[in-house]
PDB file of C-alpha atoms in Angstrom:
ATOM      1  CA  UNK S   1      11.975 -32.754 -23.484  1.00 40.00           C
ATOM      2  CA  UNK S   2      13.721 -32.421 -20.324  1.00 41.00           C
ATOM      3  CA  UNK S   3      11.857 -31.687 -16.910  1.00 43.00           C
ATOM      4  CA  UNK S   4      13.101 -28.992 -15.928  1.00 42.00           C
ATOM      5  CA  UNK S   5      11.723 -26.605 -18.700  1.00 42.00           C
ATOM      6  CA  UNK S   6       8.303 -28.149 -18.255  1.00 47.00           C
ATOM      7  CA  UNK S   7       8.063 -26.666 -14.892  1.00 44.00           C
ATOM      8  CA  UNK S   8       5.898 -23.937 -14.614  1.00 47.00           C
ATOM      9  CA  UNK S   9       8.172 -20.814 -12.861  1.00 41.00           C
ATOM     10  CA  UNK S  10       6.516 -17.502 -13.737  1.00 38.00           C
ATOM     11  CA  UNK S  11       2.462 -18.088 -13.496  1.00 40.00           C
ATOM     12  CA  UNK S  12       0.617 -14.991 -14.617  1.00 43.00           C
ATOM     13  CA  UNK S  13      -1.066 -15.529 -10.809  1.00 40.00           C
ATOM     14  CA  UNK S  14       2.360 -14.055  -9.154  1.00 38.00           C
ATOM     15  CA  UNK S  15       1.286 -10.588  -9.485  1.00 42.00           C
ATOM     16  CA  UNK S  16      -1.424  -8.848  -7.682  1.00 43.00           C
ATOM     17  CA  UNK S  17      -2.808  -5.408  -7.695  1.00 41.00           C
ATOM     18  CA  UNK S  18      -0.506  -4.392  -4.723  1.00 46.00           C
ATOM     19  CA  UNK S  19       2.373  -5.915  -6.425  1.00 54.00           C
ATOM     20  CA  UNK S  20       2.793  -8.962  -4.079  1.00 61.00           C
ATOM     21  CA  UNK S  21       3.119 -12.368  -4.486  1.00 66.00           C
ATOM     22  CA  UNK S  22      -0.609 -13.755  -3.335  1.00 72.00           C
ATOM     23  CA  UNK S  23      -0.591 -15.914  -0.363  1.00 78.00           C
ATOM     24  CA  UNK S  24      -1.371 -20.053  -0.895  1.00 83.00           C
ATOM     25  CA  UNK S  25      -4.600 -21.370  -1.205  1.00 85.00           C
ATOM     26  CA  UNK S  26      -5.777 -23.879   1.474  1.00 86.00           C
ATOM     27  CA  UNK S  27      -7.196 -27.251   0.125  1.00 84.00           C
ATOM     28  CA  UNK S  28      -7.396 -29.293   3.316  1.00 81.00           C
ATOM     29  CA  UNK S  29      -5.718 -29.505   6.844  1.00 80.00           C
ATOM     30  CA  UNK S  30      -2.051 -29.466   5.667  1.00 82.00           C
ATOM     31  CA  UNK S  31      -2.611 -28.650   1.934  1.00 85.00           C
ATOM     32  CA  UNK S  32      -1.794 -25.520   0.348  1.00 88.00           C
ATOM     33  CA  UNK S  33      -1.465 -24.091  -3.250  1.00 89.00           C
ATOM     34  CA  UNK S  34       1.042 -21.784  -3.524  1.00 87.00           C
ATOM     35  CA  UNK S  35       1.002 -19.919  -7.010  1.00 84.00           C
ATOM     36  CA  UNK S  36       4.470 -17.901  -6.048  1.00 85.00           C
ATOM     37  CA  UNK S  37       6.405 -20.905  -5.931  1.00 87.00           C
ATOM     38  CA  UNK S  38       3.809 -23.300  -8.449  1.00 89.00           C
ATOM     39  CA  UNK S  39       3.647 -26.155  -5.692  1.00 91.00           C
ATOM     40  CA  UNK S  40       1.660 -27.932  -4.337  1.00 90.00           C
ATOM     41  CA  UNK S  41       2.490 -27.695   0.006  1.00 88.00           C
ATOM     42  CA  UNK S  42       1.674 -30.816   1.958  1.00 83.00           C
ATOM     43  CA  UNK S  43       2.232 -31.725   5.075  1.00 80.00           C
ATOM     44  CA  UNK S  44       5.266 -29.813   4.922  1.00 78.00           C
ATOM     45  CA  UNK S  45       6.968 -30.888   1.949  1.00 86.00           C
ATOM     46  CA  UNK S  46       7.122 -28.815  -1.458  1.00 89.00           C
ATOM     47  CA  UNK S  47       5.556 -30.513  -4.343  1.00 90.00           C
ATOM     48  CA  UNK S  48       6.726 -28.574  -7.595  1.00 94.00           C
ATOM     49  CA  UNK S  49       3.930 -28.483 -10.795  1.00 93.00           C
ATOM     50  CA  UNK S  50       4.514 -28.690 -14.145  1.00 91.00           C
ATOM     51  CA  UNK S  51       3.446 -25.541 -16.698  1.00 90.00           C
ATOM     52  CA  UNK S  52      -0.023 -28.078 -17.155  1.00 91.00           C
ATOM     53  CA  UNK S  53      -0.657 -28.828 -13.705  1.00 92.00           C
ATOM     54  CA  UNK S  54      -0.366 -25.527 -12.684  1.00 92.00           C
ATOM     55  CA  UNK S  55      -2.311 -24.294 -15.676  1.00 92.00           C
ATOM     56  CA  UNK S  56      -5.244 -27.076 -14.690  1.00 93.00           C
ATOM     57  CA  UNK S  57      -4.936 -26.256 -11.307  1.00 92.00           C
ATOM     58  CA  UNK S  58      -5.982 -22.500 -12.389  1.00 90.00           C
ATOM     59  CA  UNK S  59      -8.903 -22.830 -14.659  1.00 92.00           C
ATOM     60  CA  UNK S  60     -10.279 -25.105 -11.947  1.00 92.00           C
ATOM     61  CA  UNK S  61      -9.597 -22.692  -8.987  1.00 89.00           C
ATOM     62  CA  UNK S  62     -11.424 -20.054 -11.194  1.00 90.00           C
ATOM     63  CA  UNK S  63     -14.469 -21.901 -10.763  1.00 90.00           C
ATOM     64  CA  UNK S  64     -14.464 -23.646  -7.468  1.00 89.00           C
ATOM     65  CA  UNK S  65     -17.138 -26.488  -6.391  1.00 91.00           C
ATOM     66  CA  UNK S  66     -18.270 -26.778  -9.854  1.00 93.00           C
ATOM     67  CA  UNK S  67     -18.171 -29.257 -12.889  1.00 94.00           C
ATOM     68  CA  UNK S  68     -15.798 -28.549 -15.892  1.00 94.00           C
ATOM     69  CA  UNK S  69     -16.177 -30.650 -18.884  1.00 95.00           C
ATOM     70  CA  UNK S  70     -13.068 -32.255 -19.851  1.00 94.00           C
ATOM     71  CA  UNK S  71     -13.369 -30.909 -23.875  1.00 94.00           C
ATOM     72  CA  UNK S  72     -13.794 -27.498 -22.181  1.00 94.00           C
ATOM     73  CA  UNK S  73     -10.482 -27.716 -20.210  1.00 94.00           C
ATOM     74  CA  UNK S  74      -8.873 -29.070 -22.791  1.00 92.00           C
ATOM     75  CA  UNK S  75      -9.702 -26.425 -25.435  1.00 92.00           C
ATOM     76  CA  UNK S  76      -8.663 -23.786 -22.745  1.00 91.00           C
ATOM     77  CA  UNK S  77      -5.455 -25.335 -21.725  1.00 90.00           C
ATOM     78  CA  UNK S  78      -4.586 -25.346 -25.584  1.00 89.00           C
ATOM     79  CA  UNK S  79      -5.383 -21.800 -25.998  1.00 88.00           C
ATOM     80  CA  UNK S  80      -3.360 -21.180 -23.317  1.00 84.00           C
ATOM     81  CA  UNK S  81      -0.090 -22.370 -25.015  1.00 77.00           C
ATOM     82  CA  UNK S  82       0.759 -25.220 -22.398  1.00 66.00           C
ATOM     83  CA  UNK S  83       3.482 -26.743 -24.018  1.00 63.00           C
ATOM     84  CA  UNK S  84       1.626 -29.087 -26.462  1.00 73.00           C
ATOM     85  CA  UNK S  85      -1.812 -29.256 -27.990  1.00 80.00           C
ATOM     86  CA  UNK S  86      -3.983 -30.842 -25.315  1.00 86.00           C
ATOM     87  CA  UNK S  87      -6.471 -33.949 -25.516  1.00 91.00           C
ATOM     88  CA  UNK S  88      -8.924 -34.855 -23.232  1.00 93.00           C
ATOM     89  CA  UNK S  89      -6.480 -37.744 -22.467  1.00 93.00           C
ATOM     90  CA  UNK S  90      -4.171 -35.335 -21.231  1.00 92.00           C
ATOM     91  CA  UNK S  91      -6.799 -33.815 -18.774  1.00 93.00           C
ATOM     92  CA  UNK S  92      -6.987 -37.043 -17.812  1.00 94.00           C
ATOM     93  CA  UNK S  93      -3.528 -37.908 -17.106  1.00 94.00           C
ATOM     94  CA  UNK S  94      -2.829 -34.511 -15.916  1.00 93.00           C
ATOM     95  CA  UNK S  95      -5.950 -34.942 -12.851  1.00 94.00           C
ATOM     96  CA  UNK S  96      -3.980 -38.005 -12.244  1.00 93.00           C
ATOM     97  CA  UNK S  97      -0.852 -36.325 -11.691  1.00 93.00           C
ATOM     98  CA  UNK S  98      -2.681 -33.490  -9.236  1.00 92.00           C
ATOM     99  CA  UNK S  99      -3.941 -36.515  -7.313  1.00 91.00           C
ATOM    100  CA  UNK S 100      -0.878 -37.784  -6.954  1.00 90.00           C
ATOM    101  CA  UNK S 101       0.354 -34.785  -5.028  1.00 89.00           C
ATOM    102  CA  UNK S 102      -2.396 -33.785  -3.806  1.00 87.00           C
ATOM    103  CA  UNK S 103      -2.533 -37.132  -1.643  1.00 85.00           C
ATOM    104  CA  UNK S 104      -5.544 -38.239  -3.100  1.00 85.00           C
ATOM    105  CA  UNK S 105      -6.698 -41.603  -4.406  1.00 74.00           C
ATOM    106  CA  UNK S 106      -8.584 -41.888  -7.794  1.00 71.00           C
ATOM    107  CA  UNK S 107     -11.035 -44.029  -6.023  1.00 79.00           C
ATOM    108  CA  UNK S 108     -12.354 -41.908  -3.145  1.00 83.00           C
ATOM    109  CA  UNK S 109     -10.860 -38.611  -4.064  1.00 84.00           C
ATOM    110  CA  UNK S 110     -12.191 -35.487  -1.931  1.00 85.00           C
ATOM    111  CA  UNK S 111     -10.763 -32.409  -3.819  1.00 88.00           C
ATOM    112  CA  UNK S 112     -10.775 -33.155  -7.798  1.00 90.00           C
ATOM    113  CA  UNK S 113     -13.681 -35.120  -8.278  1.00 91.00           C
ATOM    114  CA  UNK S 114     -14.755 -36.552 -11.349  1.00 90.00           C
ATOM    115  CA  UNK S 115     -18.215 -36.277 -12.944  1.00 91.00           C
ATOM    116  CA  UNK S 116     -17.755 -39.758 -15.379  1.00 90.00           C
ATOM    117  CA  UNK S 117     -18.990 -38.708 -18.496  1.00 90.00           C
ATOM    118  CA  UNK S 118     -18.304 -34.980 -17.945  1.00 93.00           C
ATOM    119  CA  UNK S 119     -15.357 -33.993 -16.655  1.00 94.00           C
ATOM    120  CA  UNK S 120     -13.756 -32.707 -13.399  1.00 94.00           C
ATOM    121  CA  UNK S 121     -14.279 -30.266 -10.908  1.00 93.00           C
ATOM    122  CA  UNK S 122     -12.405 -28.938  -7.855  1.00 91.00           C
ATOM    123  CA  UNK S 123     -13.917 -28.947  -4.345  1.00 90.00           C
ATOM    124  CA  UNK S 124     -11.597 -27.669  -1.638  1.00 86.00           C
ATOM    125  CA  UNK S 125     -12.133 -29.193   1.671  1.00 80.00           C
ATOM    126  CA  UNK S 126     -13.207 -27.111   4.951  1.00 67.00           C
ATOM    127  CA  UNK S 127      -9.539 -25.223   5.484  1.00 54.00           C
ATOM    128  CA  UNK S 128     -10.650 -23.598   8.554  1.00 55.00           C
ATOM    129  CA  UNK S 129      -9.034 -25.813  11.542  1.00 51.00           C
ATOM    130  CA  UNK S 130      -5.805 -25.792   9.325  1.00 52.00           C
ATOM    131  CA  UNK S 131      -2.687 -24.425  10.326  1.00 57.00           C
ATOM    132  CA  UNK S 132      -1.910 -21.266   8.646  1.00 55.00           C
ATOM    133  CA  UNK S 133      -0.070 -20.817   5.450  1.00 56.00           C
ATOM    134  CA  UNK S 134       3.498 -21.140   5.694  1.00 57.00           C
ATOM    135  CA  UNK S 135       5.381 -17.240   5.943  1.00 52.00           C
ATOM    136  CA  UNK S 136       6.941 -16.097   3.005  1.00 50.00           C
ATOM    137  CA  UNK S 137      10.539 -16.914   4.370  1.00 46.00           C
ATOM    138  CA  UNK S 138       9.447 -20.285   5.442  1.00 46.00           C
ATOM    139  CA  UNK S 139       8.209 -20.645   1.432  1.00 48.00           C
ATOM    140  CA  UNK S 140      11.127 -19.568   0.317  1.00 50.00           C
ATOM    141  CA  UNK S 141      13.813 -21.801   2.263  1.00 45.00           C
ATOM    142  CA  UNK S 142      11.035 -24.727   1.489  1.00 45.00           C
ATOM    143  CA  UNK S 143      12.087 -23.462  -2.401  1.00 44.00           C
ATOM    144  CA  UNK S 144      15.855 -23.140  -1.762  1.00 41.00           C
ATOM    145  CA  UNK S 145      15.757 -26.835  -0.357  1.00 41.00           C
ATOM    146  CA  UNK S 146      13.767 -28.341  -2.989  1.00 40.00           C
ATOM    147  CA  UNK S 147      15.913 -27.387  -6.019  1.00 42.00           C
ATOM    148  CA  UNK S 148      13.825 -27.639  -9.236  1.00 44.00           C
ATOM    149  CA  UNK S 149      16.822 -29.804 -11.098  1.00 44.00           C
ATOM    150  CA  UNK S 150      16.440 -32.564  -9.125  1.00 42.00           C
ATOM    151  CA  UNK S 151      15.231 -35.947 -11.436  1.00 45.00           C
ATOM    152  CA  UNK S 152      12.515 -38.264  -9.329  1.00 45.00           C
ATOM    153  CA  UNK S 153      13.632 -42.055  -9.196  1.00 44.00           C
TER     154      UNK S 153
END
């Protein structure tokens, strides 16, 4: 499969009631979700998902600062239609992808922590000293310089 279909470009999250593309989500100092453009910002670089990452990253935004069991995440990932059916394993690997771009190490992470046993939950750190969210023309010349073609090495 190539890589460029599995990225995730029109997220059910675009859309709000007034019709406007919702604003990102801080994480940390310096790290943003941004749904409109289904990346991950930090420290000012553009970090593009994948359809499951983004699709994690959403069930576990629903329900911040809480435990998700891994069988539950993967049953709702599957019912979602992400690409293939999901395994636990693929939770798995897909938290280790997050981490990844998230900046986070799978030994002392600070924002998807696991439960061993259980699963994984989502804990965004105090945002409130971070800068604010990059403007919507800033996002989208951040997009334009980022193209979504683009094969990592």
């Amino acid at each position: 499969m190539d890589r460029q279909h599995n990225r995730a470009t029109t997220p059910d999250s675009r859309q709000t009631l007034l019709g406007q593309e919702p604003l990102p989500v801080p994480f940390g100092p310096n790290l943003w979700f941004d749904a409109a453009t289904c990346s991950i910002l930090h420290k000012n670089k553009r970090l593009p998902l994948t359809k499951r990452e983004h699709a994690l990253l959403t069930l576990l935004m629903k329900a911040p600062n809480r435990i998700h069991h891994t069988s539950d995440l993967a049953d709702q990932l599957t019912n979602l239609g992400v690409a293939f059916p999901v395994d636990e394993h693929s939770v798995e690997q897909t938290i280790y992808l997050l981490r990844r771009k998230l900046g986070e190490s799978g030994k002392r992470p600070r924002i998807l922590l696991t439960h061993h046993g259980i699963g994984y939950g989502l804990f965004p750190q105090n945002a409130a000293d971070a800068e604010p969210p990059p403007t919507p023309q800033l996002r989208q010349s951040k997009a334009r310089a980022f193209p979504q073609n683009v094969k990592k090495t």
